[in-house]
Structures are given as C-alpha cells and as structure tokens.
Coordinates of N, CA and C in Angstrom, one line a residue:
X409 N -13.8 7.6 1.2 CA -13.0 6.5 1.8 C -14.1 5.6 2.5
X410 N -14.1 4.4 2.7 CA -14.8 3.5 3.0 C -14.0 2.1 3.5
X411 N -14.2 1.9 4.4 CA -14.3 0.8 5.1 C -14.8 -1.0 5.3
X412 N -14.3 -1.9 5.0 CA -15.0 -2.8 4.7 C -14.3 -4.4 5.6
X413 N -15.0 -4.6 6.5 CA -14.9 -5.8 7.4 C -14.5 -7.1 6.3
X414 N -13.2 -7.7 7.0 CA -13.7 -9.1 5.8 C -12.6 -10.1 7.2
X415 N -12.1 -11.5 6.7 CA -11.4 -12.1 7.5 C -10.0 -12.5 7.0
X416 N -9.5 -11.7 5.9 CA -8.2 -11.8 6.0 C -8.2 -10.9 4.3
X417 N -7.0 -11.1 3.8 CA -6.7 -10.4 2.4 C -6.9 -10.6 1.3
X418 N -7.7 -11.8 1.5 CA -8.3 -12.4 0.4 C -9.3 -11.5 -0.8
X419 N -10.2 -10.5 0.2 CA -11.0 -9.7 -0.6 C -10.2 -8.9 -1.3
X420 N -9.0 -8.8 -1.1 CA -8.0 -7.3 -1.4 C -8.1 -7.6 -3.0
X421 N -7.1 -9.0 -2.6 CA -6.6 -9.5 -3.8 C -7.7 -10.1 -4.9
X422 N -8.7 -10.2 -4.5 CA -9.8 -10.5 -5.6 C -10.2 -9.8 -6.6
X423 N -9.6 -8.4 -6.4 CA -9.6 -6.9 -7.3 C -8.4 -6.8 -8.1
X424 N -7.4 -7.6 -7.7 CA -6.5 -7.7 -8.6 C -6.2 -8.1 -10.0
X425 N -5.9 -7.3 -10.9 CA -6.3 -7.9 -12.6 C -7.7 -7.1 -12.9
X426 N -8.5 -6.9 -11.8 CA -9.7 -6.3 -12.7 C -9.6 -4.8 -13.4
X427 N -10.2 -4.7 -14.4 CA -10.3 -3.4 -14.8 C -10.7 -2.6 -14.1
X428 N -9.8 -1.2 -13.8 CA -10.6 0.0 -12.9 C -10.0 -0.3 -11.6
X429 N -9.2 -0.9 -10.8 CA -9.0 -1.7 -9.8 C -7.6 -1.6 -9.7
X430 N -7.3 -1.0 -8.3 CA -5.9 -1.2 -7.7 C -5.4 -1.8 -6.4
X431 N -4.8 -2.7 -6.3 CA -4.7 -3.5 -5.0 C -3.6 -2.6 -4.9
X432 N -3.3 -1.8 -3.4 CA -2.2 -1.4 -2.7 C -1.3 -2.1 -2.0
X433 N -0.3 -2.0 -1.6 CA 0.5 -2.6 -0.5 C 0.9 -1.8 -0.1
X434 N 1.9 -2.0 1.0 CA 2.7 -1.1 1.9 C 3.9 -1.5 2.0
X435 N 5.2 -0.5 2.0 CA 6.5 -0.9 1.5 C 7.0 -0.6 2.9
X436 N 8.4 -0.2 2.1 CA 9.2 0.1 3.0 C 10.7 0.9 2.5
X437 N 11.9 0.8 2.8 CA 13.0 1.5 1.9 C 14.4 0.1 2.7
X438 N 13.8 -0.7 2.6 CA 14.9 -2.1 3.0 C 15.2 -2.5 2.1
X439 N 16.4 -3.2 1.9 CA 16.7 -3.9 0.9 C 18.1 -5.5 1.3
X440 N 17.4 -6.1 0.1 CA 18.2 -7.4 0.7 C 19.9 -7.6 0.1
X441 N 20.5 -8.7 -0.1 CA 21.8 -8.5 -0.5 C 21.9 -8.3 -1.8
X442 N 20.8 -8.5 -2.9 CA 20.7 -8.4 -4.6 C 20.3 -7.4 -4.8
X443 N 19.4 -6.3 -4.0 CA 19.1 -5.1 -4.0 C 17.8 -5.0 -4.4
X444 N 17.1 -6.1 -3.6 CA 15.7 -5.6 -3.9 C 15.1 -5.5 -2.9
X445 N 14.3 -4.7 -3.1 CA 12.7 -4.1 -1.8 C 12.8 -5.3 -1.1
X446 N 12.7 -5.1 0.0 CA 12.5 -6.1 1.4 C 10.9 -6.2 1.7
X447 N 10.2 -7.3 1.3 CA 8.6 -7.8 1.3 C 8.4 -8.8 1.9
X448 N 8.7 -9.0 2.7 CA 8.8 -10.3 3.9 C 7.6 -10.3 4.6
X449 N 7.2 -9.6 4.5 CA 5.1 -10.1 5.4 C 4.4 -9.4 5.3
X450 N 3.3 -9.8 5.6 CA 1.8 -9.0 5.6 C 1.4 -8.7 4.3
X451 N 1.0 -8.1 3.6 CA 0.5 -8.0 2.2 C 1.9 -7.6 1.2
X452 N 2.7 -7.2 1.8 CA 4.0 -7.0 1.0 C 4.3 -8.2 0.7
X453 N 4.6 -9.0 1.4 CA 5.0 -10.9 1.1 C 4.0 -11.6 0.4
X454 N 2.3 -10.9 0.7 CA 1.5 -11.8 -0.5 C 1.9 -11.0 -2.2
X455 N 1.7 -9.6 -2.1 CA 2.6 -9.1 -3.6 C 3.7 -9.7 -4.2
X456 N 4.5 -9.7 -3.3 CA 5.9 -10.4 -3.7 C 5.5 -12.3 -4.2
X457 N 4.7 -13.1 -3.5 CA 4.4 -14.1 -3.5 C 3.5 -14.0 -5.6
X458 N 2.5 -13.1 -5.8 CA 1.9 -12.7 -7.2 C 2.5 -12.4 -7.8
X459 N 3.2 -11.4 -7.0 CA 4.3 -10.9 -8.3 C 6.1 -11.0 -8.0
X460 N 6.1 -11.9 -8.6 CA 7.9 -12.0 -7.9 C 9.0 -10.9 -8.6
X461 N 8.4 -10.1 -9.8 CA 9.6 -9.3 -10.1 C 9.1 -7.9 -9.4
X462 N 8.3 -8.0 -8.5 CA 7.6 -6.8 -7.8 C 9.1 -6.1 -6.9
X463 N 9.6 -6.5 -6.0 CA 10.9 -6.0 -5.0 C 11.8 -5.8 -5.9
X464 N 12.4 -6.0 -7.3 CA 13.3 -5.5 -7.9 C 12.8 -4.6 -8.8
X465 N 11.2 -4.3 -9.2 CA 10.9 -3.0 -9.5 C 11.3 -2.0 -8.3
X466 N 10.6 -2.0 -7.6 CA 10.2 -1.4 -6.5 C 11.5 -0.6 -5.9
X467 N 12.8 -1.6 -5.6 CA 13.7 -1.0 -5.3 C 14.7 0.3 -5.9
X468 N 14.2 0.1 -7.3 CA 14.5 1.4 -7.7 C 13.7 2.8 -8.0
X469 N 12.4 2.4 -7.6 CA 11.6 3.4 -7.1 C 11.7 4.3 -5.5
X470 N 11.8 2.9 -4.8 CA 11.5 3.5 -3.3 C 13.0 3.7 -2.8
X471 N 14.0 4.1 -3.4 CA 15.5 4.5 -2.9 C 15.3 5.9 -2.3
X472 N 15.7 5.8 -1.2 CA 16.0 7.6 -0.5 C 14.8 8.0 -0.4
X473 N 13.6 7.6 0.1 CA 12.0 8.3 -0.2 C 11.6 9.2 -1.0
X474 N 12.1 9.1 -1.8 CA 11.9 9.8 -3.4 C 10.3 9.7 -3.8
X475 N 9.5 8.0 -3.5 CA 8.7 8.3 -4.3 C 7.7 7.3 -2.8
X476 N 6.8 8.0 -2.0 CA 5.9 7.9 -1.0 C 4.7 7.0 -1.6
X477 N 4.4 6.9 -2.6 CA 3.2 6.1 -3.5 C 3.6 5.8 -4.6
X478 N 3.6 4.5 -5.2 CA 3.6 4.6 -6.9 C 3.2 3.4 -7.5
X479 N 2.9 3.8 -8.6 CA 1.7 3.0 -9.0 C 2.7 2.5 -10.6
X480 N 2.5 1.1 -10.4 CA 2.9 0.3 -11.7 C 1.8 -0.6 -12.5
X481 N 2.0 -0.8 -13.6 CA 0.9 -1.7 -14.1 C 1.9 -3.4 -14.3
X482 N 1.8 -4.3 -14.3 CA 2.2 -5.6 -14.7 C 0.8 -6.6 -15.7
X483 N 1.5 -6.4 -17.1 CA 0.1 -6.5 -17.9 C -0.3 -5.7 -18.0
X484 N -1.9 -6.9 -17.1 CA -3.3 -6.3 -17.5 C -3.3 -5.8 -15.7
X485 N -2.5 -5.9 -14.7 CA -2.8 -5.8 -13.6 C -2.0 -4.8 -12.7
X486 N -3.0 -3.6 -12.6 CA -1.9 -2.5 -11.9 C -1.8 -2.7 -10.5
X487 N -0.6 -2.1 -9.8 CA -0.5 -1.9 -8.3 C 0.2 -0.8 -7.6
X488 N -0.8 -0.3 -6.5 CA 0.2 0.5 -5.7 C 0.8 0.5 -5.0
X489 N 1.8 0.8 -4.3 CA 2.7 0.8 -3.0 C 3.0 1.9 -2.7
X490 N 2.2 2.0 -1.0 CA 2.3 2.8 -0.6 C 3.4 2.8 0.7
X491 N 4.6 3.4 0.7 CA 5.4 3.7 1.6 C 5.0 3.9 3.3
X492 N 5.3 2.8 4.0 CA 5.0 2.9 5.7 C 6.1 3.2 6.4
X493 N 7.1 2.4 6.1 CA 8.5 2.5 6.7 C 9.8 2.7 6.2
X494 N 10.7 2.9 7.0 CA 11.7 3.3 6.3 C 12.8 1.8 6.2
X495 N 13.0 1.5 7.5 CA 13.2 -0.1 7.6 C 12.4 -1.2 8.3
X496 N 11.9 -2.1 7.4 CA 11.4 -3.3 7.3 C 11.0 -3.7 9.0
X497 N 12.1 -3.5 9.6 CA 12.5 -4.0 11.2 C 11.7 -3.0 12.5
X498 N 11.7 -2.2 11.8 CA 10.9 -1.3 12.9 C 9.5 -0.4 12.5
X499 N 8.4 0.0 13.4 CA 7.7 0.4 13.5 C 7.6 1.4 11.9
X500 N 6.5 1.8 11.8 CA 6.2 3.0 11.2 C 6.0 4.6 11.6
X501 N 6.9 5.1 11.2 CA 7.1 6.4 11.6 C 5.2 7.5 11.2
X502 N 5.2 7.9 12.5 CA 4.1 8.8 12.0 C 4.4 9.7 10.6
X503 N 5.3 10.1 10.7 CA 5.5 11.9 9.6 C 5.5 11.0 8.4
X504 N 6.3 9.7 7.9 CA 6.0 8.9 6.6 C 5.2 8.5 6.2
X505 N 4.2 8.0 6.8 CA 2.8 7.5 7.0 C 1.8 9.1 6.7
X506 N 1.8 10.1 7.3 CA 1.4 11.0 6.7 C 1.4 11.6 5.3
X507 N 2.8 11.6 5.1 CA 3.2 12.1 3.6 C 3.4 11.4 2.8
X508 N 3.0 9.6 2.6 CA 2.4 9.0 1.7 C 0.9 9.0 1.3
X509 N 0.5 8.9 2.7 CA -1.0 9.1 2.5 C -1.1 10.7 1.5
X510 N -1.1 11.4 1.5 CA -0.8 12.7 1.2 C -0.8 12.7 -0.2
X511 N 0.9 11.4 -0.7 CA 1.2 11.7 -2.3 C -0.1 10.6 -2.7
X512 N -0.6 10.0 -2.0 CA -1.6 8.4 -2.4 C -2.7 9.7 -3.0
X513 N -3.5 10.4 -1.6 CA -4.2 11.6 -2.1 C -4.4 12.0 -3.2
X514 N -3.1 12.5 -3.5 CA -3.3 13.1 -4.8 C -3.6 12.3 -6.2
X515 N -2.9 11.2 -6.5 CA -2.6 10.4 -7.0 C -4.1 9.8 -7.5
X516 N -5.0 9.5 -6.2 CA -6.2 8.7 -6.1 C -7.4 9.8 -6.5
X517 N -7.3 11.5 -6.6 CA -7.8 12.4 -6.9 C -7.9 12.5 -8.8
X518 N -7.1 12.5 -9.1 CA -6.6 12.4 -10.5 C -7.1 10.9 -11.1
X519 N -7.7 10.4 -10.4 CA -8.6 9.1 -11.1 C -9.5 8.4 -10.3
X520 N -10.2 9.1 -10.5 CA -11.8 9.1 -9.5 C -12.3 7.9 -10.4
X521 N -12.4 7.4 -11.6 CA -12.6 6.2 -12.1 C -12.3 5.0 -11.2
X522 N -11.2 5.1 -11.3 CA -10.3 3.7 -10.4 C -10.7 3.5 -8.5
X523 N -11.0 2.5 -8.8 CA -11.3 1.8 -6.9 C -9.9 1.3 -6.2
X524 N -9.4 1.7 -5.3 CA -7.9 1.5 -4.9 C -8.4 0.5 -3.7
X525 N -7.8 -0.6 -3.6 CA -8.0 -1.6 -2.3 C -7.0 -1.8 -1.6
X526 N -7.1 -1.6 -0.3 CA -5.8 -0.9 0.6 C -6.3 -1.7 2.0
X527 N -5.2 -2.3 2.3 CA -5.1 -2.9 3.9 C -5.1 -1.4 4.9
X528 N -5.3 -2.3 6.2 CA -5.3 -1.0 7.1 C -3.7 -0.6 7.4
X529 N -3.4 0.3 6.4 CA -2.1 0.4 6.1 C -1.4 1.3 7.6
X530 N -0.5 0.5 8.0 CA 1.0 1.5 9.0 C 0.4 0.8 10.3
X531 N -0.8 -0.3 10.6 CA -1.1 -1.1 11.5 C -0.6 -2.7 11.6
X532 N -1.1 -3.6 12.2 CA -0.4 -4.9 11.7 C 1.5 -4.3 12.1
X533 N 2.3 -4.8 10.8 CA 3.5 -4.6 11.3 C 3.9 -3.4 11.4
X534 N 3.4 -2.4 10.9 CA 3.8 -1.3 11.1 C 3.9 -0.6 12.9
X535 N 2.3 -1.2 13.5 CA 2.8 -0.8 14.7 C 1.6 0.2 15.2
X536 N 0.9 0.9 14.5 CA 0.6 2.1 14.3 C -0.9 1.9 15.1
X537 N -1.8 2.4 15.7 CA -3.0 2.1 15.7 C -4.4 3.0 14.6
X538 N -5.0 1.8 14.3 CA -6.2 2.4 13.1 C -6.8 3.8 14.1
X539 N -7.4 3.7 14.6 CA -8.6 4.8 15.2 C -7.7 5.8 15.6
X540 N -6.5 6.1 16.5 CA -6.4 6.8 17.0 C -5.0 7.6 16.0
X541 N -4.2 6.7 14.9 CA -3.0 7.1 14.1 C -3.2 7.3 12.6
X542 N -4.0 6.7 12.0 CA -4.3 6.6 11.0 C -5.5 6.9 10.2
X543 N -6.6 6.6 10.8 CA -7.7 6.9 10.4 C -7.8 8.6 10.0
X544 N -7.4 9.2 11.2 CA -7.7 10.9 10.7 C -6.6 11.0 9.4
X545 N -6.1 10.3 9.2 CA -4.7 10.6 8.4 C -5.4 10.4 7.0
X546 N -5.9 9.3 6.8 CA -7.0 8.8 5.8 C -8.5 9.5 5.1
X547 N -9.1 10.0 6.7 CA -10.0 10.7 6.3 C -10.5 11.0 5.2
X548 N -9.7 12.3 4.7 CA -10.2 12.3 3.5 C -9.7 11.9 2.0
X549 N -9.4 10.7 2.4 CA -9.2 10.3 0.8 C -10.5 10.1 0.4
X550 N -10.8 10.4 -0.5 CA -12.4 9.7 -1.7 C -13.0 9.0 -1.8
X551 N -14.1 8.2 -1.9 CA -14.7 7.7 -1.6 C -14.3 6.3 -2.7
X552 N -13.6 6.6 -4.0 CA -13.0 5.3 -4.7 C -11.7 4.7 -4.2
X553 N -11.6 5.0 -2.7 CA -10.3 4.7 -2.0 C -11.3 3.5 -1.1
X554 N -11.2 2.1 -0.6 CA -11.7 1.0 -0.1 C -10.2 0.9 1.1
X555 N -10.7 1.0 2.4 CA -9.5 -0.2 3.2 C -10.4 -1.3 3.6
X556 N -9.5 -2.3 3.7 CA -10.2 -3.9 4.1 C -9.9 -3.8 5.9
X557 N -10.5 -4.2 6.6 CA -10.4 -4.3 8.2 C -10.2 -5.8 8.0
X558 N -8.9 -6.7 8.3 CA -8.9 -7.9 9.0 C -8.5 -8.1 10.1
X559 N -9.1 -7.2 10.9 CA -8.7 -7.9 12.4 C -10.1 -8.2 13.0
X560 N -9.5 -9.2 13.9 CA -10.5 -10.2 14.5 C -11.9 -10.0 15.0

C-alpha cells in the first residue's frame, strides 16, 4: 500500500481507462426515488458525473450489504466501489469500513497485476480520521493498492 500527496482527484481519475488500472470510489447503500445508488459527492459524484449508468448498476449490487467491494468493467474501463456507509447522510461506521477493506483485500490479492487508485476512503464525508481510523485498517493491503491524500 502506498500513499501519494496530490491537490485534489484529478490524479485518481487519470488512471481511469488505462490498462491494469482501477480507480475506486466509495459507496454507500442509499437510494433515490428510481432506485439507484445515491452518489451525491466526493468521488462518488465525480463516478457518477463519468459514468452516469454507474448508480443504477451499483444499486443492485450494493442492496442489503451483500457485496462490501465490487468491481465492474464499463468497456475498456474498470471500477471499484468500495462500501463506506450504509446511508449517504451519515458518518461511516467503523465495523463497515473494516469489512470492506477486508473483501477489497482479498479481491486486490487475486490480482497483483492491477494498480487500484483509491481516495482516502471513510474520511472527507465519511467522517472518519486517516491516521488514527483507517490507516491501520489499510495497512496491509499490497503494495498495487495506491491512496491519493488531497487534503490541504
């Protein structure tokens, strides 16, 4: 796992479409009145902004926490979403935030090829703090796991 200073999500998304390359987001289990994933900000709202049929995949993936991580391809351009919260409107629960990181784990083990580019996920809206909530949580993912640091 590795760490990489930049000034906003731009670098994330620059890996997007490349070969070998997965830009992540972070979800949630909200949904709006048509029944799709609730992606209203932070890198969830830039996904949704690339990919607009992304919240009506998603919503039938991320129903009832069934699925903590999952990875779709669109084309030539895969993505993951990784599960932070349960509703959109509030904080990120520690124990969910764990046991995504967990199924991401595994997931990101099983393809040591692929470079996964990941915000500092369950911080920002989630609520959560990097150093002291999340980081050990991250620890040991692999070293083809990248989070982007944009804070100030």
């Amino acid at each position: 796992m590795r760490i990489i200073k930049v000034n906003n999500n731009d670098a994330i998304w620059a890996n997007f479409g490349k070969l070998g390359h997965i830009v992540v987001v972070t979800t949630n289990q909200s949904f709006d009145l048509k029944g799709n994933l609730v992606m209203g900000a932070g890198i969830a709202l830039e996904a949704k902004k690339r990919i607009p049929d992304l919240p009506a995949l998603m919503s039938y993936e991320c129903v009832g926490y069934k699925v903590p991580y999952y990875y779709t391809e669109f084309g030539d351009r895969g993505i993951g979403c990784l599960q932070t919260k349960f509703n959109w409107k509030h904080w990120s629960p520690i124990g969910l935030v764990a046991n995504s990181i967990e199924a991401f784990y595994e997931h990101t083990r099983k393809f040591p090829d692929i470079i996964f580019h990941c915000p500092l996920v369950a911080t920002g809206y989630g609520g959560l703090n990097w150093e002291l909530d999340v980081l050990p949580l991250v620890a040991k993912l692999p070293d083809n796991v990248i989070f982007y640091d944009n804070r100030g």
